[in-house]
CSV table of C-alpha atoms in Angstrom, one decimal:
chain,number,residue,atom,x,y,z
A,259,MET,CA,98.9,149.1,95.8
A,260,VAL,CA,95.7,147.4,94.6
A,261,ASP,CA,92.1,148.4,95.1
A,262,ARG,CA,90.6,145.4,96.7
A,263,LEU,CA,87.1,145.9,95.2
A,264,GLU,CA,88.5,146.4,91.7
A,265,ALA,CA,90.7,143.4,92.1
A,266,THR,CA,87.7,141.3,93.3
A,267,ARG,CA,85.8,142.3,90.1
A,268,ARG,CA,88.6,141.3,88.0
A,269,LEU,CA,89.0,138.1,89.8
A,270,LEU,CA,85.3,137.3,89.1
A,271,GLU,CA,85.8,137.9,85.4
A,272,LEU,CA,88.7,135.4,85.4
A,273,ALA,CA,87.2,132.9,87.8
A,274,GLY,CA,84.5,131.4,85.3
A,275,ASP,CA,82.2,129.2,87.4
A,276,ALA,CA,85.0,128.5,90.2
A,277,PRO,CA,83.6,128.5,93.7
A,278,VAL,CA,84.8,131.6,95.6
A,279,LEU,CA,84.9,131.4,99.5
A,280,ALA,CA,85.3,134.8,101.2
A,281,GLY,CA,86.5,135.5,104.8
A,282,ILE,CA,84.9,137.7,107.3
A,283,ALA,CA,84.3,141.4,106.7
A,284,GLY,CA,86.2,143.2,103.8
A,285,PRO,CA,86.8,140.1,101.6
A,286,ALA,CA,83.1,139.1,101.9
A,287,PHE,CA,81.8,142.5,101.6
A,288,ASP,CA,83.7,143.2,98.4
A,289,LEU,CA,82.8,139.8,97.0
A,290,TYR,CA,79.2,140.7,97.2
A,291,ARG,CA,79.7,144.1,95.9
A,292,ALA,CA,81.9,142.9,93.0
A,293,GLY,CA,79.1,140.5,91.9
A,294,ASP,CA,76.9,138.1,93.8
A,295,ARG,CA,76.7,134.6,92.1
A,296,PRO,CA,75.6,131.2,93.2
A,297,GLU,CA,79.3,129.9,93.4
A,298,ASN,CA,80.0,132.6,96.1
A,299,PHE,CA,80.1,131.5,99.7
A,300,TYR,CA,80.3,134.1,102.4
A,301,THR,CA,81.4,133.7,105.8
A,302,TRP,CA,80.6,136.3,108.6
A,303,GLY,CA,82.4,134.9,111.5
A,304,ALA,CA,85.0,132.1,112.3
A,305,MET,CA,87.9,134.6,111.8
A,306,GLY,CA,90.9,132.7,110.5
A,307,VAL,CA,89.0,129.6,109.4
A,308,VAL,CA,88.3,130.3,105.7
A,309,GLY,CA,91.6,128.9,104.5
A,310,GLY,CA,90.6,125.6,106.2
A,311,LEU,CA,87.2,125.8,104.6
A,312,GLY,CA,88.9,126.2,101.1
A,313,LEU,CA,91.2,123.3,101.8
A,314,GLY,CA,88.3,121.1,102.7
A,315,LEU,CA,86.3,122.1,99.6
A,316,ALA,CA,89.4,121.6,97.3
A,317,LEU,CA,89.9,118.1,98.8
A,318,ALA,CA,86.2,117.2,98.3
A,319,ARG,CA,86.1,118.5,94.8
A,320,PRO,CA,89.4,117.9,93.0
A,321,ASP,CA,87.5,118.6,89.7
A,322,ARG,CA,87.0,122.3,90.6
A,323,ARG,CA,89.3,125.3,91.1
A,324,VAL,CA,88.6,126.6,94.5
A,325,ILE,CA,89.3,130.2,95.2
A,326,VAL,CA,89.7,131.5,98.8
A,327,LEU,CA,89.6,135.3,99.6
A,328,ASP,CA,91.3,135.8,103.0
A,329,GLY,CA,92.7,138.8,104.9
A,330,ASP,CA,95.9,139.5,106.5
A,331,GLY,CA,94.4,139.8,110.0
A,332,SER,CA,92.4,136.5,109.6
A,333,LEU,CA,95.3,134.6,108.2
A,334,LEU,CA,97.6,135.8,111.0
A,335,MET,CA,95.2,134.1,113.4
A,336,ASN,CA,95.6,130.7,111.9
A,337,LEU,CA,99.0,130.5,110.2
A,338,GLY,CA,99.1,126.7,110.8
A,339,THR,CA,96.7,126.5,108.1
A,340,LEU,CA,99.3,127.2,105.5
A,341,ALA,CA,101.3,124.3,106.7
A,342,THR,CA,98.2,122.0,106.4
A,343,ILE,CA,97.6,123.3,102.9
A,344,ALA,CA,101.2,122.6,102.0
A,345,ALA,CA,101.0,119.1,103.5
A,346,GLU,CA,97.9,118.1,101.7
A,347,ALA,CA,98.8,120.0,98.6
A,348,PRO,CA,95.6,120.2,96.7
A,349,PRO,CA,96.7,121.3,93.2
A,350,ASN,CA,93.4,123.1,92.6
A,351,LEU,CA,93.3,125.5,95.6
A,352,VAL,CA,94.0,129.2,95.2
A,353,HIS,CA,94.3,131.1,98.3
A,354,VAL,CA,94.3,134.8,97.8
A,355,VAL,CA,95.1,137.0,100.8
A,356,TRP,CA,94.2,140.8,100.7
A,357,ASP,CA,96.8,142.4,102.8
A,358,ASN,CA,95.9,146.0,103.7
A,359,GLU,CA,98.2,145.7,106.8
A,360,GLN,CA,95.2,146.5,109.1
A,361,TYR,CA,92.1,145.3,110.8
A,362,GLU,CA,90.0,147.4,108.6
A,363,VAL,CA,86.5,146.6,109.8
A,364,THR,CA,87.4,147.4,113.5
A,365,GLY,CA,88.8,150.8,112.8
A,366,GLY,CA,92.1,150.3,111.0
A,367,GLN,CA,94.4,149.0,113.8
A,368,PRO,CA,97.7,147.8,112.2
A,369,THR,CA,98.4,144.1,111.8
A,370,HIS,CA,101.8,142.7,112.0
A,371,THR,CA,102.2,142.8,108.2
A,372,ALA,CA,102.4,146.5,108.8
A,373,ARG,CA,105.5,146.0,110.9
A,374,GLY,CA,107.2,143.6,108.6
A,375,ALA,CA,105.6,140.1,108.7
A,376,ASP,CA,105.6,138.7,105.2
A,377,LEU,CA,102.8,136.2,104.6
A,378,ALA,CA,104.1,134.9,101.2
A,379,ALA,CA,107.4,134.1,102.9
A,380,VAL,CA,105.5,132.4,105.7
A,381,ALA,CA,103.6,130.4,103.1
A,382,ARG,CA,106.8,129.4,101.3
A,383,ALA,CA,108.4,128.4,104.6
A,384,ALA,CA,105.3,126.3,105.4
A,385,GLY,CA,105.7,124.5,102.2
A,386,VAL,CA,103.5,126.3,99.8
A,387,ARG,CA,105.7,126.4,96.7
A,388,ARG,CA,103.5,128.7,94.6
A,389,ALA,CA,103.5,131.7,97.1
A,390,GLU,CA,103.8,135.3,95.6
A,391,THR,CA,103.4,138.8,96.7
A,392,VAL,CA,101.8,141.1,94.1
A,393,ARG,CA,101.6,144.9,94.5
A,394,ASP,CA,99.6,146.0,91.3
A,395,LEU,CA,96.4,145.1,89.6
A,396,ASP,CA,98.0,143.8,86.2
A,397,THR,CA,100.4,141.5,88.2
A,398,PHE,CA,97.7,140.2,90.3
A,399,CYS,CA,95.5,139.4,87.1
A,400,ARG,CA,98.5,137.6,85.5
A,401,THR,CA,99.3,135.6,88.6
A,402,LEU,CA,95.6,134.7,89.1
A,403,GLU,CA,95.4,133.6,85.5
A,404,ARG,CA,98.4,131.3,86.1
A,405,SER,CA,97.0,130.0,89.2
A,406,LEU,CA,93.8,128.9,87.5
A,407,VAL,CA,95.5,126.6,85.1
A,408,GLU,CA,98.9,125.7,86.7
A,409,PRO,CA,98.9,123.3,89.5
A,410,GLY,CA,99.0,124.6,93.0
A,411,PRO,CA,98.2,125.1,95.9
A,412,TRP,CA,98.8,128.8,95.4
A,413,THR,CA,99.0,131.6,98.0
A,414,ILE,CA,98.7,135.0,96.4
A,415,VAL,CA,99.3,137.8,98.8
A,416,VAL,CA,97.9,141.1,97.4
A,417,LYS,CA,99.0,144.4,98.8
A,418,THR,CA,95.9,146.5,98.9
A,419,ARG,CA,95.1,150.0,99.7
A,420,PRO,CA,93.6,150.5,103.1
A,421,GLY,CA,90.1,151.8,103.5
A,422,ARG,CA,86.7,150.5,103.1
A,423,SER,CA,84.9,150.3,99.9
A,424,GLY,CA,81.7,152.0,101.2
A,425,ARG,CA,79.1,151.0,103.5
A,426,ALA,CA,79.0,147.2,104.3
A,427,PRO,CA,76.2,145.4,102.5
A,428,ILE,CA,75.0,143.9,105.7
A,429,ASP,CA,71.3,143.9,105.0
A,430,ALA,CA,71.8,141.8,101.9
A,431,LEU,CA,74.4,139.5,103.3
A,432,ARG,CA,72.3,138.8,106.5
A,433,PHE,CA,70.2,136.4,104.3
A,434,ARG,CA,72.7,135.7,101.5
A,435,PHE,CA,75.2,134.2,103.9
A,436,LEU,CA,72.6,131.7,105.1
A,437,ASP,CA,72.3,129.9,101.8
A,438,THR,CA,74.6,127.1,102.4
A,439,GLU,CA,72.4,124.7,100.3
A,440,GLY,CA,72.3,127.2,97.4
A,441,PHE,CA,76.0,127.1,97.2
A,442,ARG,CA,76.1,123.3,97.3
A,443,ARG,CA,73.4,123.2,94.7
A,444,ALA,CA,75.6,125.4,92.5
A,445,LEU,CA,78.3,122.9,92.7
A,446,GLY,CA,76.0,120.1,91.8
A,447,VAL,CA,75.9,118.6,95.3
A,448,ALA,CA,72.8,116.6,96.2
A,449,PRO,CA,70.9,117.7,99.3
A,450,ALA,CA,72.3,116.1,102.6
B,259,MET,CA,85.3,94.1,118.4
B,260,HIS,CA,87.5,96.8,120.0
B,261,TRP,CA,85.9,100.3,120.5
B,262,GLN,CA,88.1,101.9,117.8
B,263,GLN,CA,86.9,99.3,115.2
B,264,GLU,CA,83.4,99.9,116.4
B,265,VAL,CA,83.8,103.6,115.9
B,266,ALA,CA,85.5,103.3,112.5
B,267,ARG,CA,82.7,101.0,111.3
B,268,GLY,CA,80.1,103.4,112.5
B,269,MET,CA,81.8,106.3,110.6
B,270,VAL,CA,82.0,104.3,107.5
B,271,ARG,CA,78.3,103.2,107.7
B,272,ALA,CA,77.4,106.9,108.2
B,273,GLY,CA,79.1,107.7,104.9
B,274,ILE,CA,81.9,109.9,106.5
B,275,GLY,CA,84.5,110.5,103.8
B,276,LEU,CA,87.0,112.9,105.6
B,277,ALA,CA,88.3,112.9,109.1
B,278,ALA,CA,90.5,115.9,110.4
B,279,TYR,CA,92.1,115.4,113.7
B,280,VAL,CA,94.4,116.9,116.3
B,281,PRO,CA,95.7,113.8,118.1
B,282,ASP,CA,95.0,112.7,121.7
B,283,SER,CA,96.9,110.0,123.3
B,284,GLY,CA,93.7,107.9,123.6
B,285,MET,CA,92.9,108.4,119.9
B,286,GLY,CA,95.8,106.5,118.4
B,287,PRO,CA,94.0,103.1,118.0
B,288,LEU,CA,91.0,104.9,116.3
B,289,LEU,CA,93.4,106.8,113.9
B,290,SER,CA,95.0,103.4,113.0
B,291,ALA,CA,91.5,101.9,112.4
B,292,LEU,CA,90.6,104.9,110.2
B,293,GLU,CA,93.8,104.6,108.3
B,294,ALA,CA,92.6,101.1,107.3
B,295,CYS,CA,89.4,102.5,105.8
B,296,PRO,CA,89.9,103.4,102.2
B,297,ALA,CA,86.6,105.3,102.1
B,298,ILE,CA,87.8,107.8,104.7
B,299,ARG,CA,90.5,110.4,104.0
B,300,VAL,CA,92.3,111.1,107.3
B,301,LEU,CA,94.2,114.3,107.7
B,302,SER,CA,96.1,116.2,110.3
B,303,VAL,CA,95.4,119.7,111.1
B,304,THR,CA,97.3,122.3,113.3
B,305,ARG,CA,94.4,123.4,115.3
B,306,GLU,CA,90.9,122.2,116.0
B,307,GLU,CA,89.0,125.2,114.6
B,308,GLU,CA,91.0,124.8,111.4
B,309,GLY,CA,89.7,121.3,111.4
B,310,LEU,CA,86.2,122.4,111.6
B,311,GLY,CA,86.9,124.6,108.6
B,312,VAL,CA,88.3,121.6,106.8
B,313,VAL,CA,85.3,119.4,107.5
B,314,SER,CA,82.8,122.2,106.7
B,315,GLY,CA,84.4,122.8,103.4
B,316,ALA,CA,84.1,119.1,102.6
B,317,TYR,CA,80.5,119.3,103.4
B,318,LEU,CA,80.2,122.1,101.0
B,319,GLY,CA,81.6,120.0,98.3
B,320,GLY,CA,79.4,116.9,99.1
B,321,VAL,CA,81.6,115.0,101.4
B,322,ARG,CA,80.6,114.1,105.0
B,323,GLY,CA,83.3,115.1,107.5
B,324,ALA,CA,84.2,114.3,111.1
B,325,LEU,CA,86.4,116.3,113.5
B,326,LEU,CA,88.5,114.2,115.9
B,327,THR,CA,89.7,116.0,118.9
B,328,GLN,CA,90.1,115.9,122.7
B,329,THR,CA,88.0,118.1,125.0
B,330,SER,CA,90.5,120.8,125.0
B,331,GLY,CA,90.4,121.0,121.4
B,332,MET,CA,86.6,121.7,121.5
B,333,GLY,CA,87.7,124.7,123.4
B,334,ASN,CA,89.7,125.8,120.5
B,335,SER,CA,86.9,125.2,118.2
B,336,LEU,CA,84.1,127.1,119.9
B,337,ASN,CA,84.1,130.3,117.8
B,338,ALA,CA,84.1,128.4,114.5
B,339,LEU,CA,81.3,126.1,115.9
B,340,ALA,CA,79.2,129.1,117.0
B,341,SER,CA,79.8,131.5,114.1
B,342,LEU,CA,80.3,129.2,111.1
B,343,ASN,CA,78.6,125.8,111.6
B,344,LEU,CA,75.6,126.8,113.7
B,345,PRO,CA,74.4,130.0,111.8
B,346,GLN,CA,75.3,128.7,108.4
B,347,ARG,CA,73.8,125.3,109.1
B,348,ILE,CA,77.0,123.2,108.3
B,349,PRO,CA,76.7,119.7,109.8
B,350,CYS,CA,79.6,117.5,110.9
B,351,LEU,CA,80.4,114.7,113.4
B,352,LEU,CA,82.4,115.8,116.4
B,353,LEU,CA,84.3,112.8,117.9
B,354,VAL,CA,85.6,114.1,121.1
B,355,THR,CA,87.9,112.1,123.3
B,356,GLN,CA,87.0,112.9,126.9
B,357,ARG,CA,89.5,114.2,129.3
B,358,GLY,CA,89.3,115.5,132.7
B,359,GLU,CA,87.2,112.7,134.0
B,360,LEU,CA,87.7,109.5,136.0
B,361,GLY,CA,91.3,108.5,135.7
B,362,GLU,CA,92.7,111.9,134.6
B,363,PHE,CA,96.1,112.6,136.0
B,364,ASN,CA,96.6,116.2,134.4
B,365,PRO,CA,94.8,118.9,136.5
B,366,ALA,CA,94.9,121.3,133.5
B,367,GLN,CA,92.5,118.9,131.6
B,368,VAL,CA,89.8,119.0,134.4
B,369,PRO,CA,88.0,122.3,134.1
B,370,LEU,CA,87.3,122.1,130.3
B,371,GLY,CA,86.7,118.4,130.5
B,372,ARG,CA,84.0,119.1,133.2
B,373,ALA,CA,82.5,122.1,131.3
B,374,ILE,CA,82.4,120.6,127.9
B,375,ARG,CA,78.7,119.3,128.1
B,376,PRO,CA,77.2,122.4,129.6
B,377,ILE,CA,79.1,124.5,126.9
B,378,LEU,CA,77.7,122.2,124.2
B,379,ASP,CA,74.3,122.5,125.8
B,380,ALA,CA,74.5,126.3,125.9
B,381,LEU,CA,75.2,126.3,122.1
B,382,GLY,CA,72.5,123.9,121.5
B,383,VAL,CA,74.9,121.2,120.1
B,384,GLN,CA,73.5,117.7,120.8
B,385,HIS,CA,76.0,115.4,122.4
B,386,TYR,CA,75.9,111.7,123.3
B,387,THR,CA,78.2,109.3,125.3
B,388,PRO,CA,78.5,105.6,124.7
B,389,HIS,CA,78.7,103.8,128.1
B,390,ARG,CA,80.1,100.5,126.6
B,391,PRO,CA,82.5,100.0,123.7
B,392,GLN,CA,80.2,97.7,122.0
B,393,GLU,CA,77.5,100.4,121.6
B,394,ALA,CA,80.0,103.0,120.3
B,395,GLY,CA,79.7,102.0,116.5
B,396,ASP,CA,75.9,102.3,116.3
B,397,LEU,CA,75.9,105.6,118.4
B,398,VAL,CA,78.5,107.1,116.1
B,399,ARG,CA,76.5,106.2,113.1
B,400,HIS,CA,73.3,107.5,114.6
B,401,ALA,CA,75.0,110.7,115.7
B,402,ALA,CA,76.3,111.4,112.2
B,403,GLU,CA,72.9,110.6,110.7
B,404,LEU,CA,71.2,113.1,113.0
B,405,ALA,CA,73.9,115.7,112.2
B,406,PHE,CA,73.4,115.5,108.6
B,407,ALA,CA,69.7,115.2,108.9
B,408,SER,CA,69.5,118.3,111.1
B,409,LEU,CA,72.2,120.3,109.4
B,410,ALA,CA,74.1,120.9,112.6
B,411,PRO,CA,77.2,119.5,114.3
B,412,VAL,CA,76.5,116.6,116.8
B,413,ALA,CA,79.1,115.4,119.3
B,414,VAL,CA,80.0,111.9,120.5
B,415,LEU,CA,82.1,112.1,123.7
B,416,LEU,CA,84.3,109.0,124.0
B,417,PRO,CA,84.9,108.1,127.6
B,418,ARG,CA,88.6,108.0,128.8
B,419,THR,CA,88.0,104.5,130.1
B,420,PHE,CA,87.6,103.1,126.5
B,421,ALA,CA,91.1,104.2,125.6
B,422,GLY,CA,92.6,103.0,128.9
B,423,GLY,CA,96.1,104.6,129.1
B,424,ASN,CA,97.3,107.9,130.3
B,425,GLY,CA,97.2,111.0,128.2
B,426,ALA,CA,99.5,113.9,127.5
């Protein structure tokens, strides 16, 4: 099993200047802890929507690798997104799903991945051809490196150790997550 | 000019580059009109809040997006609208085909169709309704310009009478 915070740090080392979009709670908190940067976009609501957000950005910016950090609970809320990603098939989209088999931020209630649901298999069945499950950090890093150069879309399900990485950085995120224009600026987008 | 051509022209003139939709029976002519617009990428999504994610992501990358949905789909989108677009100031055009008003045959469409304006008002989302097909194009263009100027979603509710026909 992988430590999510450590894996997020390694991901930022490998990501270069690729934009990284993080889903609600754990993925966003650990992205902030691992290293805030202008190319990070944090959501703090809209559970289940970050995959669609990454799809839209990947379609709008085919010149950039787009990395999404999702969670098992969130993705289970919008499994249809996998079918839309497969149908549009943006080669530059890397959808990482941290799968700790629980709704961590609400107290650790088990998700259905704890009872056998296999999100990489769902992704493959939806038509995402590059869909893999990884269970250790080295395999994660190697798979991520491939996903950053080989055509996707990719779904990388990472089995992570349950448990929080510490107190949530809510005071910092309260302001940071509002900086939509700063993220667009980091991607070279002119003001709306 | 038919309403669907008016709306498509308004979207093109507003610089919309991506349109995500979950279909409504009255939306068919508009989808056909949009397919004929090379400037607009049209894509089908599985659920309306997913579509809001897609058009929001497009905005992050510098492309103006529109979500096409019937009123029931706005119901499916409310949490994304309230917890993504509004607090994070991500604009988009919401093109909503109205259900549950005059001519409706499906009782399941009526409560949300009737409630959609008060719901949008409660969220502070501005919404407009063209009364004649000929004014739909300009209204859509102005609504989109308002959305991207104010960094907020703006809705245009398309009356059922434009589309004629029955719905599913």
